mmCIF file of C-alpha atoms and ligand atoms in Angstrom:
data_model
loop_
_atom_site.group_PDB
_atom_site.id
_atom_site.type_symbol
_atom_site.label_atom_id
_atom_site.label_comp_id
_atom_site.label_asym_id
_atom_site.label_seq_id
_atom_site.Cartn_x
_atom_site.Cartn_y
_atom_site.Cartn_z
ATOM 1 C CA MET A 1 12.525 -27.245 11.532
ATOM 2 C CA ARG A 2 10.635 -27.979 8.368
ATOM 3 C CA THR A 3 12.265 -26.489 4.544
ATOM 4 C CA MET A 4 9.677 -24.746 2.960
ATOM 5 C CA GLU A 5 10.847 -25.054 -0.809
ATOM 6 C CA PRO A 6 8.865 -21.940 -2.946
ATOM 7 C CA THR A 7 7.261 -23.123 -5.548
ATOM 8 C CA GLU A 8 7.857 -21.816 -9.468
ATOM 9 C CA GLU A 9 4.759 -19.362 -9.252
ATOM 10 C CA ILE A 10 5.519 -17.827 -5.529
ATOM 11 C CA LEU A 11 9.273 -17.240 -6.724
ATOM 12 C CA LEU A 12 7.092 -15.449 -9.996
ATOM 13 C CA VAL A 13 5.069 -13.282 -7.263
ATOM 14 C CA ALA A 14 8.709 -12.819 -5.218
ATOM 15 C CA TYR A 15 11.086 -11.465 -8.289
ATOM 16 C CA ARG A 16 8.159 -9.720 -9.138
ATOM 17 C CA THR A 17 7.306 -8.244 -5.760
ATOM 18 C CA MET A 18 11.240 -7.692 -4.911
ATOM 19 C CA ARG A 19 11.757 -5.243 -8.213
ATOM 20 C CA THR A 20 8.478 -3.496 -7.950
ATOM 21 C CA ILE A 21 9.980 -1.907 -4.771
ATOM 22 C CA ARG A 22 13.215 -1.363 -5.867
ATOM 23 C CA SER A 23 11.826 0.419 -9.076
ATOM 24 C CA PHE A 24 9.241 1.958 -7.140
ATOM 25 C CA GLU A 25 11.633 3.897 -4.623
ATOM 26 C CA GLU A 26 14.336 4.508 -7.247
ATOM 27 C CA LYS A 27 11.714 6.537 -8.859
ATOM 28 C CA LEU A 28 11.080 8.337 -6.448
ATOM 29 C CA VAL A 29 13.895 9.108 -5.263
ATOM 30 C CA GLU A 30 14.650 10.499 -9.652
ATOM 31 C CA LEU A 31 12.154 12.795 -8.562
ATOM 32 C CA VAL A 32 12.538 13.963 -5.336
ATOM 33 C CA THR A 33 15.894 14.955 -6.791
ATOM 34 C CA ARG A 34 14.497 16.401 -9.882
ATOM 35 C CA GLY A 35 11.639 18.625 -8.040
ATOM 36 C CA LYS A 36 9.347 16.711 -8.543
ATOM 37 C CA LEU A 37 8.037 14.955 -5.473
ATOM 38 C CA GLY A 38 8.161 16.222 -1.645
ATOM 39 C CA GLY A 39 7.553 15.359 1.020
ATOM 40 C CA PHE A 40 9.729 13.567 3.670
ATOM 41 C CA LEU A 41 10.576 10.120 2.076
ATOM 42 C CA HIS A 42 12.265 6.466 3.693
ATOM 43 C CA THR A 43 13.734 4.161 1.596
ATOM 44 C CA TYR A 44 13.844 0.436 1.465
ATOM 45 C CA ILE A 45 16.629 -0.836 -0.528
ATOM 46 C CA GLY A 46 18.412 -3.474 0.047
ATOM 47 C CA GLU A 47 15.867 -4.781 2.390
ATOM 48 C CA GLU A 48 13.129 -6.080 -0.135
ATOM 49 C CA ALA A 49 13.697 -9.958 0.881
ATOM 50 C CA VAL A 50 12.438 -9.874 4.209
ATOM 51 C CA ALA A 51 9.368 -8.277 3.255
ATOM 52 C CA ALA A 52 8.769 -10.997 0.230
ATOM 53 C CA GLY A 53 9.510 -13.446 2.027
ATOM 54 C CA VAL A 54 7.420 -12.770 5.097
ATOM 55 C CA CYS A 55 4.328 -11.582 2.477
ATOM 56 C CA ALA A 56 4.771 -14.611 -0.175
ATOM 57 C CA ASN A 57 2.792 -17.154 3.257
ATOM 58 C CA LEU A 58 -0.057 -14.647 3.682
ATOM 59 C CA SER A 59 -3.093 -13.425 2.287
ATOM 60 C CA ASP A 60 -5.371 -10.730 1.906
ATOM 61 C CA ASP A 61 -6.710 -11.922 5.664
ATOM 62 C CA ASP A 62 -4.078 -12.072 7.783
ATOM 63 C CA HIS A 63 -2.914 -8.521 8.701
ATOM 64 C CA VAL A 64 0.247 -6.365 9.129
ATOM 65 C CA ALA A 65 1.292 -2.823 9.669
ATOM 66 C CA SER A 66 4.066 -1.202 8.430
ATOM 67 C CA THR A 67 7.032 1.701 10.035
ATOM 68 C CA HIS A 68 8.246 4.655 8.455
ATOM 69 C CA ARG A 69 10.407 2.965 6.018
ATOM 70 C CA GLY A 70 6.412 1.299 3.887
ATOM 71 C CA HIS A 71 6.656 1.073 0.506
ATOM 72 C CA GLY A 72 8.243 -2.781 0.521
ATOM 73 C CA HIS A 73 5.596 -4.033 2.616
ATOM 74 C CA CYS A 74 2.676 -2.166 0.970
ATOM 75 C CA ILE A 75 3.844 -3.660 -2.020
ATOM 76 C CA ALA A 76 4.648 -7.355 -1.048
ATOM 77 C CA LYS A 77 0.991 -6.774 0.920
ATOM 78 C CA GLY A 78 -0.681 -5.957 -2.297
ATOM 79 C CA VAL A 79 -0.909 -2.384 -2.555
ATOM 80 C CA ASP A 80 -1.707 -1.165 -5.742
ATOM 81 C CA VAL A 81 1.529 0.905 -6.856
ATOM 82 C CA ARG A 82 -0.932 3.661 -9.287
ATOM 83 C CA GLY A 83 -2.634 3.993 -6.315
ATOM 84 C CA MET A 84 0.097 4.644 -3.680
ATOM 85 C CA MET A 85 2.269 6.490 -6.316
ATOM 86 C CA ALA A 86 -0.907 8.809 -6.215
ATOM 87 C CA GLU A 87 -1.181 9.335 -3.199
ATOM 88 C CA LEU A 88 3.087 10.283 -2.520
ATOM 89 C CA PHE A 89 1.791 12.822 -4.395
ATOM 90 C CA GLY A 90 -0.956 13.611 -2.557
ATOM 91 C CA ALA A 91 -3.999 13.154 -5.432
ATOM 92 C CA GLY A 92 -7.270 12.792 -4.524
ATOM 93 C CA SER A 93 -6.802 9.217 -6.296
ATOM 94 C CA GLY A 94 -4.047 8.646 -3.761
ATOM 95 C CA ILE A 95 -4.847 5.198 -1.472
ATOM 96 C CA CYS A 96 -5.238 7.263 1.648
ATOM 97 C CA LYS A 97 -7.136 10.298 -1.463
ATOM 98 C CA GLY A 98 -3.633 12.012 -1.107
ATOM 99 C CA ARG A 99 -4.021 12.487 2.888
ATOM 100 C CA GLY A 100 -2.093 9.907 3.942
ATOM 101 C CA GLY A 101 1.262 10.393 2.171
ATOM 102 C CA SER A 102 4.675 8.024 2.252
ATOM 103 C CA MET A 103 4.349 7.694 5.783
ATOM 104 C CA HIS A 104 0.306 6.708 5.920
ATOM 105 C CA ILE A 105 -0.311 4.305 3.450
ATOM 106 C CA ALA A 106 -3.037 1.791 4.496
ATOM 107 C CA ASP A 107 -5.314 0.151 2.779
ATOM 108 C CA LEU A 108 -7.432 -2.606 5.088
ATOM 109 C CA GLY A 109 -9.177 -4.596 2.170
ATOM 110 C CA ARG A 110 -5.048 -6.269 1.508
ATOM 111 C CA GLY A 111 -4.813 -6.607 5.032
ATOM 112 C CA MET A 112 -2.621 -3.598 4.526
ATOM 113 C CA LEU A 113 -2.730 -1.992 8.843
ATOM 114 C CA GLY A 114 -0.399 1.169 8.054
ATOM 115 C CA ALA A 115 3.130 2.751 7.592
ATOM 116 C CA ASN A 116 3.347 3.973 10.456
ATOM 117 C CA GLY A 117 5.220 7.521 11.257
ATOM 118 C CA ILE A 118 5.446 6.942 15.528
ATOM 119 C CA VAL A 119 8.901 4.551 16.014
ATOM 120 C CA GLY A 120 7.493 1.143 17.586
ATOM 121 C CA ALA A 121 4.267 2.280 16.951
ATOM 122 C CA GLY A 122 2.878 -0.583 14.530
ATOM 123 C CA ILE A 123 4.149 -3.705 17.127
ATOM 124 C CA PRO A 124 0.763 -3.295 19.129
ATOM 125 C CA LEU A 125 -1.564 -2.827 15.995
ATOM 126 C CA ALA A 126 -0.068 -6.642 15.032
ATOM 127 C CA THR A 127 -1.140 -7.564 18.225
ATOM 128 C CA GLY A 128 -5.086 -5.817 17.782
ATOM 129 C CA ALA A 129 -5.132 -7.667 15.062
ATOM 130 C CA ALA A 130 -4.083 -11.092 16.158
ATOM 131 C CA LEU A 131 -6.087 -10.777 19.295
ATOM 132 C CA THR A 132 -8.794 -10.726 16.651
ATOM 133 C CA ALA A 133 -8.039 -13.248 14.911
ATOM 134 C CA LYS A 134 -8.236 -15.362 17.818
ATOM 135 C CA LEU A 135 -10.914 -14.307 19.777
ATOM 136 C CA LYS A 136 -13.212 -14.137 15.391
ATOM 137 C CA LYS A 137 -11.395 -17.705 14.874
ATOM 138 C CA THR A 138 -10.295 -16.227 11.532
ATOM 139 C CA GLY A 139 -7.109 -18.483 11.173
ATOM 140 C CA GLY A 140 -5.556 -15.304 10.184
ATOM 141 C CA VAL A 141 -2.636 -14.239 11.769
ATOM 142 C CA GLY A 142 -1.419 -10.358 12.820
ATOM 143 C CA VAL A 143 2.544 -9.546 11.690
ATOM 144 C CA ALA A 144 4.475 -6.636 12.868
ATOM 145 C CA PHE A 145 6.344 -5.266 10.707
ATOM 146 C CA PHE A 146 9.475 -2.716 12.819
ATOM 147 C CA GLY A 147 13.332 -1.731 12.797
ATOM 148 C CA ASP A 148 16.312 -2.917 15.633
ATOM 149 C CA GLY A 149 15.637 0.772 16.970
ATOM 150 C CA ALA A 150 12.175 0.006 17.642
ATOM 151 C CA SER A 151 12.409 -3.263 19.829
ATOM 152 C CA ASN A 152 13.787 -0.297 22.372
ATOM 153 C CA GLN A 153 10.072 1.306 22.756
ATOM 154 C CA GLY A 154 7.573 -0.144 25.427
ATOM 155 C CA ALA A 155 5.035 -1.009 22.610
ATOM 156 C CA PHE A 156 7.405 -3.636 21.613
ATOM 157 C CA HIS A 157 7.660 -5.043 25.507
ATOM 158 C CA GLU A 158 4.521 -4.939 25.831
ATOM 159 C CA SER A 159 2.831 -6.646 22.805
ATOM 160 C CA LEU A 160 5.439 -9.125 22.862
ATOM 161 C CA ASN A 161 4.226 -9.719 26.517
ATOM 162 C CA MET A 162 0.958 -10.024 26.284
ATOM 163 C CA ALA A 163 1.210 -11.522 22.681
ATOM 164 C CA ALA A 164 3.225 -14.434 24.154
ATOM 165 C CA ASN A 165 0.783 -14.980 27.320
ATOM 166 C CA TRP A 166 -2.355 -14.506 25.513
ATOM 167 C CA LYS A 167 -0.733 -17.220 22.717
ATOM 168 C CA LEU A 168 -1.738 -15.072 20.171
ATOM 169 C CA PRO A 169 -1.414 -15.430 16.203
ATOM 170 C CA ALA A 170 1.025 -13.234 14.975
ATOM 171 C CA VAL A 171 4.434 -12.883 13.954
ATOM 172 C CA TYR A 172 6.837 -9.815 15.088
ATOM 173 C CA VAL A 173 9.412 -9.072 11.894
ATOM 174 C CA CYS A 174 12.442 -7.296 13.598
ATOM 175 C CA GLU A 175 13.773 -5.962 10.381
ATOM 176 C CA ASN A 176 18.132 -4.972 12.038
ATOM 177 C CA ASN A 177 19.832 -3.405 9.272
ATOM 178 C CA GLY A 178 22.142 -2.520 11.895
ATOM 179 C CA TRP A 179 20.671 1.786 12.360
ATOM 180 C CA GLY A 180 18.903 3.441 13.781
ATOM 181 C CA GLU A 181 18.566 7.164 12.471
ATOM 182 C CA PHE A 182 22.314 7.347 12.656
ATOM 183 C CA THR A 183 23.095 5.334 15.004
ATOM 184 C CA PRO A 184 24.809 1.785 15.038
ATOM 185 C CA THR A 185 22.691 -0.893 17.108
ATOM 186 C CA GLU A 186 25.332 -2.190 19.169
ATOM 187 C CA PHE A 187 25.747 1.433 20.638
ATOM 188 C CA VAL A 188 22.186 0.985 21.657
ATOM 189 C CA VAL A 189 20.720 -2.692 22.346
ATOM 190 C CA PRO A 190 22.497 -4.768 24.729
ATOM 191 C CA VAL A 191 21.597 -7.962 23.360
ATOM 192 C CA ALA A 192 23.514 -9.113 20.273
ATOM 193 C CA ASP A 193 20.722 -10.577 18.741
ATOM 194 C CA ILE A 194 17.250 -8.506 18.895
ATOM 195 C CA ALA A 195 15.989 -12.274 19.004
ATOM 196 C CA GLU A 196 17.074 -12.947 22.248
ATOM 197 C CA ARG A 197 14.686 -11.041 23.560
ATOM 198 C CA ALA A 198 12.036 -13.561 22.950
ATOM 199 C CA ARG A 199 12.934 -14.940 25.554
ATOM 200 C CA SER A 200 11.615 -12.361 28.558
ATOM 201 C CA TYR A 201 8.721 -13.729 27.273
ATOM 202 C CA ALA A 202 9.562 -17.076 26.783
ATOM 203 C CA MET A 203 8.745 -17.225 22.923
ATOM 204 C CA HIS A 204 9.656 -18.743 20.324
ATOM 205 C CA SER A 205 12.393 -17.047 17.969
ATOM 206 C CA LEU A 206 14.484 -17.670 15.093
ATOM 207 C CA ILE A 207 16.611 -15.251 13.138
ATOM 208 C CA ALA A 208 16.852 -15.225 9.646
ATOM 209 C CA ASP A 209 19.314 -14.059 6.694
ATOM 210 C CA GLY A 210 17.649 -10.860 5.234
ATOM 211 C CA MET A 211 18.862 -10.746 2.795
ATOM 212 C CA ASP A 212 18.376 -14.039 1.801
ATOM 213 C CA PHE A 213 14.297 -14.814 -0.029
ATOM 214 C CA PHE A 214 14.248 -18.397 0.826
ATOM 215 C CA ASP A 215 15.451 -17.754 4.397
ATOM 216 C CA VAL A 216 13.257 -15.643 5.392
ATOM 217 C CA TYR A 217 10.000 -17.385 2.963
ATOM 218 C CA ALA A 218 11.450 -20.580 5.069
ATOM 219 C CA LYS A 219 12.209 -19.275 8.372
ATOM 220 C CA SER A 220 8.418 -16.565 8.184
ATOM 221 C CA GLY A 221 6.263 -19.341 6.409
ATOM 222 C CA ALA A 222 7.332 -22.194 9.399
ATOM 223 C CA ALA A 223 6.654 -18.423 11.994
ATOM 224 C CA ILE A 224 2.939 -18.262 10.251
ATOM 225 C CA ALA A 225 2.316 -21.784 10.559
ATOM 226 C CA ARG A 226 2.870 -22.222 14.395
ATOM 227 C CA ALA A 227 0.782 -18.935 14.679
ATOM 228 C CA ARG A 228 -2.299 -20.323 12.920
ATOM 229 C CA ARG A 229 -2.021 -23.281 14.551
ATOM 230 C CA GLY A 230 -2.513 -22.158 17.537
ATOM 231 C CA GLU A 231 1.155 -22.598 19.021
ATOM 232 C CA GLY A 232 1.615 -18.825 20.228
ATOM 233 C CA PRO A 233 3.991 -15.702 18.514
ATOM 234 C CA THR A 234 7.085 -16.395 16.874
ATOM 235 C CA LEU A 235 10.288 -13.081 17.658
ATOM 236 C CA LEU A 236 11.680 -13.565 13.745
ATOM 237 C CA GLU A 237 14.917 -11.408 13.331
ATOM 238 C CA CYS A 238 15.602 -10.639 9.562
ATOM 239 C CA LYS A 239 19.709 -9.291 9.394
ATOM 240 C CA THR A 240 19.262 -7.135 6.594
ATOM 241 C CA TYR A 241 20.289 -3.289 5.602
ATOM 242 C CA ARG A 242 19.474 -0.523 4.009
ATOM 243 C CA PHE A 243 21.591 0.698 1.470
ATOM 244 C CA ALA A 244 20.956 4.433 1.176
ATOM 245 C CA GLY A 245 20.573 7.032 4.454
ATOM 246 C CA HIS A 246 18.011 6.671 6.485
ATOM 247 C CA TYR A 247 16.073 9.302 4.666
ATOM 248 C CA VAL A 248 15.834 10.691 0.914
ATOM 249 C CA GLY A 249 18.280 13.522 1.680
ATOM 250 C CA ASP A 250 20.648 11.616 4.408
ATOM 251 C CA THR A 251 24.297 12.021 3.085
ATOM 252 C CA LEU A 252 25.244 9.279 5.688
ATOM 253 C CA VAL A 253 27.969 11.256 6.714
ATOM 254 C CA TYR A 254 27.993 8.641 9.592
ATOM 255 C CA ARG A 255 28.585 5.617 8.186
ATOM 256 C CA ASN A 256 32.293 3.820 6.925
ATOM 257 C CA LYS A 257 31.921 3.612 3.494
ATOM 258 C CA LEU A 258 33.383 -0.344 3.717
ATOM 259 C CA GLU A 259 30.839 -1.464 4.784
ATOM 260 C CA ALA A 260 27.682 -0.413 3.033
ATOM 261 C CA ASP A 261 29.836 -0.972 0.050
ATOM 262 C CA HIS A 262 30.589 -4.365 1.485
ATOM 263 C CA TRP A 263 26.260 -5.075 1.423
ATOM 264 C CA ILE A 264 25.306 -3.342 -2.159
ATOM 265 C CA ASN A 265 28.011 -5.606 -4.062
ATOM 266 C CA HIS A 266 28.058 -8.192 -2.427
ATOM 267 C CA ARG A 267 24.237 -9.121 -0.184
ATOM 268 C CA ASP A 268 22.435 -7.743 -3.099
ATOM 269 C CA PRO A 269 18.778 -9.203 -2.468
ATOM 270 C CA LEU A 270 18.269 -8.837 -5.711
ATOM 271 C CA GLN A 271 21.367 -10.474 -6.415
ATOM 272 C CA ILE A 272 21.470 -13.173 -4.005
ATOM 273 C CA PHE A 273 17.577 -14.654 -5.636
ATOM 274 C CA THR A 274 18.638 -14.138 -9.194
ATOM 275 C CA SER A 275 22.069 -15.930 -8.547
ATOM 276 C CA ARG A 276 19.974 -18.888 -6.776
ATOM 277 C CA VAL A 277 17.558 -18.895 -9.537
ATOM 278 C CA VAL A 278 19.089 -18.736 -12.766
ATOM 279 C CA GLY A 279 21.403 -20.561 -11.322
ATOM 280 C CA ASP A 280 19.419 -24.226 -9.931
ATOM 281 C CA ARG A 281 17.213 -23.953 -12.959
ATOM 282 C CA LEU A 282 14.502 -22.827 -11.020
ATOM 283 C CA LEU A 283 13.572 -19.379 -13.386
ATOM 284 C CA ALA A 284 14.670 -18.495 -16.368
ATOM 285 C CA VAL A 285 16.796 -15.330 -17.473
ATOM 286 C CA GLU A 286 14.284 -14.812 -19.786
ATOM 287 C CA ASP A 287 11.645 -14.454 -17.028
ATOM 288 C CA LEU A 288 13.270 -12.257 -14.607
ATOM 289 C CA GLN A 289 13.938 -9.719 -17.398
ATOM 290 C CA ARG A 290 9.938 -10.061 -18.697
ATOM 291 C CA ILE A 291 8.823 -8.853 -15.058
ATOM 292 C CA ASP A 292 11.736 -6.171 -14.958
ATOM 293 C CA ARG A 293 10.268 -4.828 -18.537
ATOM 294 C CA GLU A 294 6.812 -4.916 -17.025
ATOM 295 C CA VAL A 295 7.475 -3.414 -13.694
ATOM 296 C CA ALA A 296 9.397 -0.763 -15.320
ATOM 297 C CA ASP A 297 6.445 0.057 -17.766
ATOM 298 C CA ARG A 298 4.410 -0.154 -14.551
ATOM 299 C CA ILE A 299 5.969 2.331 -13.109
ATOM 300 C CA GLU A 300 6.365 5.196 -15.405
ATOM 301 C CA GLU A 301 2.202 5.036 -16.167
ATOM 302 C CA ALA A 302 1.862 5.287 -12.000
ATOM 303 C CA VAL A 303 3.815 8.401 -11.975
ATOM 304 C CA SER A 304 2.488 9.973 -15.575
ATOM 305 C CA ALA A 305 -0.794 8.950 -13.804
ATOM 306 C CA ALA A 306 -0.327 10.941 -10.771
ATOM 307 C CA GLU A 307 1.361 13.611 -12.531
ATOM 308 C CA ALA A 308 -1.802 14.153 -14.261
ATOM 309 C CA ALA A 309 -4.290 13.434 -11.329
ATOM 310 C CA PRO A 310 -6.575 16.283 -9.464
ATOM 311 C CA LEU A 311 -5.528 16.752 -5.870
ATOM 312 C CA PRO A 312 -8.261 16.411 -3.716
ATOM 313 C CA ASP A 313 -11.252 19.094 -3.657
ATOM 314 C CA PRO A 314 -10.355 21.442 -0.661
ATOM 315 C CA GLY A 315 -14.227 21.625 0.253
ATOM 316 C CA ASP A 316 -13.872 17.518 1.018
ATOM 317 C CA LEU A 317 -11.001 18.219 4.284
ATOM 318 C CA LEU A 318 -13.175 17.314 7.066
ATOM 319 C CA GLU A 319 -14.875 13.252 4.892
ATOM 320 C CA ASP A 320 -12.399 11.199 6.616
ATOM 321 C CA VAL A 321 -11.788 13.260 10.110
ATOM 322 C CA TYR A 322 -13.084 11.868 13.580
ATOM 323 C CA VAL A 323 -13.693 14.368 16.132
ATOM 324 C CA GLN A 324 -15.296 13.860 20.225
ATOM 325 C CA ARG A 325 -17.378 16.282 20.810
HETATM 326 C C1 TPP B 401 8.246 7.357 18.815
HETATM 327 C C2 TPP B 401 9.344 8.006 17.408
HETATM 328 N N1 TPP B 401 10.761 8.242 18.105
HETATM 329 C C3 TPP B 401 11.177 8.793 17.835
HETATM 330 C C4 TPP B 401 11.663 8.932 16.699
HETATM 331 C C5 TPP B 401 12.091 9.528 14.843
HETATM 332 N N2 TPP B 401 13.068 8.754 14.123
HETATM 333 C C6 TPP B 401 12.818 7.894 12.709
HETATM 334 S S1 TPP B 401 12.938 6.791 12.635
HETATM 335 C C7 TPP B 401 13.843 6.754 14.148
HETATM 336 C C8 TPP B 401 14.656 5.042 13.349
HETATM 337 C C9 TPP B 401 13.873 4.014 13.802
HETATM 338 O O1 TPP B 401 15.116 2.836 13.626
HETATM 339 P P1 TPP B 401 14.400 1.453 13.796
HETATM 340 O O2 TPP B 401 12.823 1.235 13.989
HETATM 341 O O3 TPP B 401 16.249 0.906 13.956
HETATM 342 O O4 TPP B 401 13.985 1.498 11.503
HETATM 343 P P2 TPP B 401 14.894 1.460 10.488
HETATM 344 O O5 TPP B 401 14.738 3.240 10.107
HETATM 345 O O6 TPP B 401 16.212 1.463 10.880
HETATM 346 O O7 TPP B 401 14.052 1.093 9.858
HETATM 347 C C10 TPP B 401 13.227 7.338 14.575
HETATM 348 C C11 TPP B 401 14.471 7.452 15.903
HETATM 349 C C12 TPP B 401 9.609 8.553 15.621
HETATM 350 N N3 TPP B 401 9.395 8.839 14.719
HETATM 351 N N4 TPP B 401 8.949 8.389 16.678
#
């Protein structure tokens, strides 16, 4: 596999993306704790390098489908954080006019087909986008993000079978964080690596260190380039970990604290990225600190705007609703 070295510009965007995901979600947790925000939230903290690494290889013409843990994918695909924050507050200025909330954020202009409350349901959507790209010869790719738990769903197997058979320009990114809700992956998955499942469909597969932006960027870049060349889909398994519970409020009684401490203290994707870029003199510490400040300001501003934004007009309730008579 050809190793792709990210440029300085890509590294700056990657750091901004990962820092934005982290700060956006830390702010959400704070807002929930202070009783300012309601609804069900699943955080992506710990998994930032996967979304940032994959999306660094994509443009607005490529489509991604996301999950219930979707804030990171949206941010990495370029969805506006102000619109996302307003959406979480249910405001009319939200990216989906306040009708979607955390688990249904979509922005077709950015190629974000949507977060998804149904486990595995984004996989056929990305497959459909890949089929469209192939038929219309757009040169685009369809990328599905999903968890290890979703790889047990029928939609996963049906999609991979079809994509492999039709050589679709698709990339299936499994974020294996070791857990599906409160169940360890090995309890419900008989294969050692989810990537092995590709063999059933004669599909190419790769495994990446999901905590390392550089590894995800190189391996997803190779898979995406392969798809664009018309050589068919790839199942890319990224080994990762969610630092917090399954949802905000999860007390984590089922998880071994030593396991979590190991990942949080030694495998933090932001720390791994920072040590590499500073150690190898690829970026300056001052650049990273400037980005930290800019991101913090942007998020504070997004919260203030969302808090001040009016709720949707009840008179618009039936707009954007489709009914088959
Ligand atoms: C079809 C369906 N079944 C069950 C659920 C309940 N549920 C929500 S998240 C989740 C776990 C999914 O695990 P995984 O795919 O590994 O993603 P992770 O939460 O680890 O990111 C389950 C079972 C659901 N939302 N949809």
